[in-house]
Coordinates of C-alpha atoms and ligand atoms in Angstrom, one line a residue:
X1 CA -17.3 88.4 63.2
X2 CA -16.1 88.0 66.7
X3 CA -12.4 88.5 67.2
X4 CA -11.2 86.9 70.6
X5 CA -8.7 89.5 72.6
X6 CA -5.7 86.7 72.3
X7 CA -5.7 88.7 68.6
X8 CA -5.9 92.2 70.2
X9 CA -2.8 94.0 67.9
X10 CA -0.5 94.6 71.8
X11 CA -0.6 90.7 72.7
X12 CA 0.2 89.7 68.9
X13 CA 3.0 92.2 68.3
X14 CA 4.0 91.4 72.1
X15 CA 4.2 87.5 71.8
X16 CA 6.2 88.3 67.9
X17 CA 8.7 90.1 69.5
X18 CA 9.2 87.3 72.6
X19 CA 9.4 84.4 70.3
X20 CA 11.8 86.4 67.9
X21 CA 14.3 86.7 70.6
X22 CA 14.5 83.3 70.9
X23 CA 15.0 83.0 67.3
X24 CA 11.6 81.5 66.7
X25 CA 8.3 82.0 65.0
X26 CA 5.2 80.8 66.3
X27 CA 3.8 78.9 63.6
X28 CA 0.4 81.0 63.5
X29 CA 2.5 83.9 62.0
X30 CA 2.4 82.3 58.9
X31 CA -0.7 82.2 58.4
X32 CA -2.0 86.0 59.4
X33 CA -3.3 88.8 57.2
X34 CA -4.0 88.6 53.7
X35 CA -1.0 87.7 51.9
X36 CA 0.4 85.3 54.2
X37 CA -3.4 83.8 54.1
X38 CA -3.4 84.0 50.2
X39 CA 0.1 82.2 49.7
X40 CA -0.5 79.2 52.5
X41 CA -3.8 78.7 50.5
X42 CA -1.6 78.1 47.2
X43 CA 0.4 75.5 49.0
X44 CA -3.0 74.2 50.0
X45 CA -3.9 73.7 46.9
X46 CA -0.9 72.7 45.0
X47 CA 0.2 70.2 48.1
X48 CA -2.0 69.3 50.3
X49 CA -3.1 65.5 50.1
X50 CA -6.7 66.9 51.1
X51 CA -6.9 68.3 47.6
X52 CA -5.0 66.4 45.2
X53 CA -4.7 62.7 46.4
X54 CA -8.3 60.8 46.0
X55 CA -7.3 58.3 48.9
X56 CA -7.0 60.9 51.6
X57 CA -10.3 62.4 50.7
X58 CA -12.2 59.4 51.1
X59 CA -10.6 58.9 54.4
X60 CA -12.6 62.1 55.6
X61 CA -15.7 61.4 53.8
X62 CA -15.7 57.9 55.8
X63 CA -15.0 59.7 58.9
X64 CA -17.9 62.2 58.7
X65 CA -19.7 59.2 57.5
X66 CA -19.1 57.3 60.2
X67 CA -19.5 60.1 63.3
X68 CA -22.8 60.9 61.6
X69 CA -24.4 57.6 63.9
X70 CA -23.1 59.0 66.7
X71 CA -25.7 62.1 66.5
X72 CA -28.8 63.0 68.3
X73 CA -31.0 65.9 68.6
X74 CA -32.4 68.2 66.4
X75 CA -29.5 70.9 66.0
X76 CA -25.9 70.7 66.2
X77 CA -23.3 73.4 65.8
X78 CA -20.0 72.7 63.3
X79 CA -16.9 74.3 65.2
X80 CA -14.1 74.3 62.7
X81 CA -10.8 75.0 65.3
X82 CA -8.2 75.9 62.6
X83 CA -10.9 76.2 59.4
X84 CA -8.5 77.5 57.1
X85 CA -10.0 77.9 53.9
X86 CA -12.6 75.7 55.3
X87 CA -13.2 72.8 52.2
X88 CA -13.2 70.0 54.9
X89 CA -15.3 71.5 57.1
X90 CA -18.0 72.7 53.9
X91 CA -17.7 68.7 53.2
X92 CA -19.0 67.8 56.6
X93 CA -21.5 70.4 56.5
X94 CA -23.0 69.4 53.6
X95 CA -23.7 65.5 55.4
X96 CA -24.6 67.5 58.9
X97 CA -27.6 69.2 57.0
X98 CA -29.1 65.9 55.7
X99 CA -29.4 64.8 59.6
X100 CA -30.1 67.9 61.7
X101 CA -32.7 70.5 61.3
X102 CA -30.5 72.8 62.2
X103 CA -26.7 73.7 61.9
X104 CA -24.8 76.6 62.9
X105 CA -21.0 76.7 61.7
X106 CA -18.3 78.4 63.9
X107 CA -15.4 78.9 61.2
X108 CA -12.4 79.8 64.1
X109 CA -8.9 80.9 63.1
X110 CA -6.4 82.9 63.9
X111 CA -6.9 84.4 61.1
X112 CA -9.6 86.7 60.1
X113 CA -8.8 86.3 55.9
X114 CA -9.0 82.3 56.9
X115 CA -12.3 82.8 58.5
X116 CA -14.2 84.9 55.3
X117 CA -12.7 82.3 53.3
X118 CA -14.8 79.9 55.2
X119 CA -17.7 81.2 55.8
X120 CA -17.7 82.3 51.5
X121 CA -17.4 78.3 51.5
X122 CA -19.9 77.1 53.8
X123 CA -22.4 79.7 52.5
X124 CA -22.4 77.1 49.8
X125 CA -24.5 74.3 52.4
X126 CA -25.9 77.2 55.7
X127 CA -27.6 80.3 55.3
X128 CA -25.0 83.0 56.5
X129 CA -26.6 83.9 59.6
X130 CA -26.0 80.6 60.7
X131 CA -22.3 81.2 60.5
X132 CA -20.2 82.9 63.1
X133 CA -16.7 83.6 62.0
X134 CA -14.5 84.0 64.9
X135 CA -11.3 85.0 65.4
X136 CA -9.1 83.5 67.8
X137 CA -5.4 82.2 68.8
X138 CA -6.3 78.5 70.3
X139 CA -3.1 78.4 71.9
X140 CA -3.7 81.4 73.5
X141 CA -7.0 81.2 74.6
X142 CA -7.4 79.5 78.1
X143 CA -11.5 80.5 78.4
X144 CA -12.2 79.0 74.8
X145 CA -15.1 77.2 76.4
X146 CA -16.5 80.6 77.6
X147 CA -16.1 82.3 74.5
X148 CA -17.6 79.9 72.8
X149 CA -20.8 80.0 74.7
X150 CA -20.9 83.6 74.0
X151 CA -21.5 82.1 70.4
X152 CA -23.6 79.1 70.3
X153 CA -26.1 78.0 73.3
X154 CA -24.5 75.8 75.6
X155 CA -27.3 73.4 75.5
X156 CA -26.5 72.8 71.5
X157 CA -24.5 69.9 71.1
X158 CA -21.2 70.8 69.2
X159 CA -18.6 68.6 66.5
X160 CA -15.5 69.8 66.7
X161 CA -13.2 69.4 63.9
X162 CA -9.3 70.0 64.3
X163 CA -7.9 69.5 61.0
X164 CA -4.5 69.8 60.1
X165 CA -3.4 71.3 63.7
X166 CA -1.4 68.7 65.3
X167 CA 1.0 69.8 63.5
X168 CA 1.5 73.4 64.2
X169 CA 0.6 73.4 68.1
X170 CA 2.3 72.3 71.0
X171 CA 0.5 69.4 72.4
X172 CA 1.4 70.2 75.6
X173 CA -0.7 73.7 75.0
X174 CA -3.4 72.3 72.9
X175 CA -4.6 68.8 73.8
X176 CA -5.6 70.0 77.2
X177 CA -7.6 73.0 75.9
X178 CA -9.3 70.3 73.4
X179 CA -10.0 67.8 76.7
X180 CA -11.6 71.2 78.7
X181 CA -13.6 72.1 76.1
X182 CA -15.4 68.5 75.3
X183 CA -18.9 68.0 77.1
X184 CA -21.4 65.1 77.6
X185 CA -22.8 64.7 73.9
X186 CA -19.8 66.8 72.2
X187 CA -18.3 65.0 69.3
X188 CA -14.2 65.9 67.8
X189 CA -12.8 64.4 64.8
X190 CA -9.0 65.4 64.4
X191 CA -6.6 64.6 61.7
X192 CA -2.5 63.9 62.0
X193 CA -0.1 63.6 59.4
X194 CA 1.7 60.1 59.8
X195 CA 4.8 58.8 59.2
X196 CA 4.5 55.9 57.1
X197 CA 6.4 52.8 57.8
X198 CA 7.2 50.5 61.3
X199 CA 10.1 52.4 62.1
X200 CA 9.1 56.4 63.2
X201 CA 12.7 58.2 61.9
X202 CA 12.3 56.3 58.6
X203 CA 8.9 57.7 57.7
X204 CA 9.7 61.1 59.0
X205 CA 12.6 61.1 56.4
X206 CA 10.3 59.3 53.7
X207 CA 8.1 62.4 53.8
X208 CA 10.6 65.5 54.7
X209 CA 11.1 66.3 50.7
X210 CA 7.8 66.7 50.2
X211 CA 7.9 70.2 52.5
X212 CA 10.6 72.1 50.3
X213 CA 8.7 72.9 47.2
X214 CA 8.3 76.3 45.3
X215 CA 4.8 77.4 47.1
X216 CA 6.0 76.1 50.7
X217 CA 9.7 78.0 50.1
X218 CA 7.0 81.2 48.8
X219 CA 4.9 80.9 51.9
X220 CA 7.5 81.0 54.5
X221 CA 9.7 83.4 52.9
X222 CA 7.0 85.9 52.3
X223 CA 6.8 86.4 56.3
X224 CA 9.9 87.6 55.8
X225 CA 9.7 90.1 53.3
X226 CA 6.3 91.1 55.0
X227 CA 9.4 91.5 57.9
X228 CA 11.3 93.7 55.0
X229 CA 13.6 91.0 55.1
X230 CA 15.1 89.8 51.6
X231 CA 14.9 86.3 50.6
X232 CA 18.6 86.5 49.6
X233 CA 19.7 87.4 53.2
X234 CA 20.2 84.0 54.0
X235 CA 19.3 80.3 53.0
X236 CA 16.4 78.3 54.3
X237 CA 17.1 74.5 55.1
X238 CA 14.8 71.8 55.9
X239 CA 14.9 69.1 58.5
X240 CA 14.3 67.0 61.6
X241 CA 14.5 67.8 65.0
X242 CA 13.1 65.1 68.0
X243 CA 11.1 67.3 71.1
X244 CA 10.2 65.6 74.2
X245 CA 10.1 62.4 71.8
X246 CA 8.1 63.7 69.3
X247 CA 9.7 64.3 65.3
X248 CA 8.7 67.2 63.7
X249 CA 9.8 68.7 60.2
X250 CA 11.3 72.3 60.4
X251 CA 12.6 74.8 58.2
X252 CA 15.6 77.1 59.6
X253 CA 16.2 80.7 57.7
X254 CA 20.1 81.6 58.5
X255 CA 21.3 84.8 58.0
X256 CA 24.1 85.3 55.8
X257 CA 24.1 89.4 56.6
X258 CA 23.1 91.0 59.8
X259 CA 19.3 92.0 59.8
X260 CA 17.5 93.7 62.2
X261 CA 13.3 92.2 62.5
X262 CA 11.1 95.2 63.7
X263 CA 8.0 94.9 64.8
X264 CA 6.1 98.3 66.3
X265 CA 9.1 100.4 67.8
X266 CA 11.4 97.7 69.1
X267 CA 13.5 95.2 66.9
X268 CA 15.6 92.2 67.3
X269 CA 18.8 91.7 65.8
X270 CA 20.0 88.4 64.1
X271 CA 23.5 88.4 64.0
X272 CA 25.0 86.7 60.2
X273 CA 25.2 82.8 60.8
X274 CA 22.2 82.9 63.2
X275 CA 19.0 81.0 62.5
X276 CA 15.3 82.3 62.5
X277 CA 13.0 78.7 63.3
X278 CA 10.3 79.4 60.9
X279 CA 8.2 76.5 60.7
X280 CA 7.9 73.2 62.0
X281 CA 5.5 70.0 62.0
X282 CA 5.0 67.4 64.3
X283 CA 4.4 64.2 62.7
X284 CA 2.8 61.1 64.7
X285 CA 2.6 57.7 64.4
X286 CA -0.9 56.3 65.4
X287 CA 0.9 54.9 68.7
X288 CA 2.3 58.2 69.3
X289 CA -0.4 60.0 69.1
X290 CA -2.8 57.7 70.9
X291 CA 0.3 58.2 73.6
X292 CA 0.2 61.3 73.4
X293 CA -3.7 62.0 73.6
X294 CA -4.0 59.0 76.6
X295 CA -1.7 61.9 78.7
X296 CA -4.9 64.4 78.4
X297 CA -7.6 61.9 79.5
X298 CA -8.5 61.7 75.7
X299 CA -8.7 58.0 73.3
X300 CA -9.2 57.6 69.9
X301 CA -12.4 56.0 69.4
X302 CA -12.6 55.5 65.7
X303 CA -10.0 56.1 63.0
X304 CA -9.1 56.4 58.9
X305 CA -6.1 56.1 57.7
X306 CA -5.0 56.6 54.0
X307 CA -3.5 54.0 51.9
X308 CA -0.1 55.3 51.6
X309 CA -0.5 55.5 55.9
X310 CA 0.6 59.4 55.1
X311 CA -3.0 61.0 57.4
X312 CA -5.1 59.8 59.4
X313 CA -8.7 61.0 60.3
X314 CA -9.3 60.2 64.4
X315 CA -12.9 60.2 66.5
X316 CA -11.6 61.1 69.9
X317 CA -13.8 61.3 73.3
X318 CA -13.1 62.3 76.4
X319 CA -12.1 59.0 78.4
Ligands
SAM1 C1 -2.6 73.4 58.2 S1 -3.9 74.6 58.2 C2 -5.3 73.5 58.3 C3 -6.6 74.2 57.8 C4 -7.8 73.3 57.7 N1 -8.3 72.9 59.0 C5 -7.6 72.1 56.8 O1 -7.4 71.0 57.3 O2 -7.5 72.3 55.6 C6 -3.8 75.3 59.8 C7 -4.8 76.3 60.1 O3 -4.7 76.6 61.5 C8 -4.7 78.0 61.7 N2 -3.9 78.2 62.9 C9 -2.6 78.1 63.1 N3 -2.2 78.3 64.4 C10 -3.4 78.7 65.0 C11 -3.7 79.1 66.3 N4 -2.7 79.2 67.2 N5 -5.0 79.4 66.6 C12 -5.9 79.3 65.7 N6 -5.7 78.9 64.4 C13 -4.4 78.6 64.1 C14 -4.0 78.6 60.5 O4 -4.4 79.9 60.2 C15 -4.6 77.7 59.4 O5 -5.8 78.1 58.8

């Protein structure tokens, strides 16, 4: 396992604390160590479309389907940016292996738990030594290309996949990195989740009950108590906020009691009636996105969308 030093313990606790202060977690916080690993995994299973909805899994198996014409040469190399438990990735894999001779699989998260998980379920398709779990925040890692070299041979072609991580980055911060990082040959599929509908507010509405659930309410608030904070300290709300013309779903935790968050040997206080921002999600449109990808030099070349127009599956190059 290679662990990337945006994860060194100073920079993480360092880049807590900041974003604390301005009543805010990053979104990768919820998904680091173990339990936090463990309980997003539940919501996985229990929610996400992915896993339970027959429609949005075809949409991916047509996408790999589709990309596989686009290959050429005898090895490739699978980089999973954002794995997660890694089932999509294990999918494409498994049609990867029926055209190349060989495939190595690069299962990177920012967290490690994330990355084991993965590489348990690719070891289903590769033999282990052809996976390289590393670890590694993506919106904090401006020589990604570099580190990645350090990994697989520059020469091998590479297939991106960002699944699922639209949502949780800044695009300003992360659709740049993804335009550096593409080279002649390089393939990236992507996936967004939509708002359904011709009219952008409407569908973010449609959707916004589906985040407040018991095993989403469970995953957030257990970042919390990993804080020592109580889940009765205050009340988390869900709703929709608009950034730089973007909608995104977010969940607010506010304080009913004054509680102080500490992380090594500082702390941040959050006065009673203040809010903690503790997850948001961007949702797109397919014009917004292609809008939003045309900024970074990057066009979507092929695309899937679901039935209920709820996630789409996108083949983007480098334009
Ligand atoms: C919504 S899940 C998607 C997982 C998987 N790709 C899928 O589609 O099922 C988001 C994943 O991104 C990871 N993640 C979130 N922020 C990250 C960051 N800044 N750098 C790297 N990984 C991140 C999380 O740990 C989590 O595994």
């Amino acid at each position: 396992m290679i662990v990337h030093h945006s994860q060194f313990p100073v920079s993480v606790q360092r880049q807590l604390l900041d974003a604390l202060r301005l009543g805010q977690v990053p979104p990768r916080f919820l998904y680091d160590g173990d339990r936090q690993t463990q309980k997003w995994l539940a919501v996985h299973r229990a929610h996400s479309p992915s896993r339970i909805d027959a429609g949005v899994q075809s949409i991916y198996e047509q996408a790999f389907d589709a990309s596989l014409g686009q290959a050429a040469g005898e090895s490739a190399c699978l980089v999973g940016l954002g794995c997660g438990g890694g089932q999509k990735d294990t999918r494409y894999l498994a049609k990867l292996k029926s055209i190349y001779s060989t495939i190595d699989y690069v299962p990177c998260d920012v967290s490690q738990a994330m990355t084991r998980v993965a590489r348990e379920a690719a070891a289903a398709e590769l033999p282990l030594e052809r996976i390289h779990p590393f670890v590694c925040d993506l919106a904090n890692a401006p020589d990604l290309g570099q580190a990645l070299d350090g990994i697989v041979s520059p020469e091998t072609k590479r297939v991106f996949t960002f699944f699922g991580m639209i949502p949780n980055l800044e695009p300003a911060v992360i659709l740049p990195r993804l335009a550096a990082l593409l080279r002649e040959g390089d393939r990236l599929l992507l996936s967004a989740n939509l708002a359904p509908g011709d009219n952008y507010r409407n569908g973010v509405e449609t959707v916004l009950p589906q985040y407040d659930n018991t095993e989403t309410r469970a995953w957030l608030l257990s970042f919390l108590e990993g804080m020592g904070v109580s889940p009765a300290a205050g009340q988390l709300r869900f709703g929709i906020e608009e950034v730089d013309g973007l909608l995104r779903i977010v969940a607010n935790f506010k304080f009913l009691n004054t509680v102080r968050l500490r992380v090594a040997d500082e702390s941040v206080e959050f006065a009673a009636g203040r809010s903690l921002r503790l997850f948001y999600s961007y949702r797109h449109t397919e014009q917004t996105l292609a809008k939003r990808l045309a900024k970074h030099g990057l066009a979507v070349a092929d695309s899937e969308i679901d039935a209920s127009a709820e996630e789409g599956v996108f083949r983007v190059e480098w334009v």
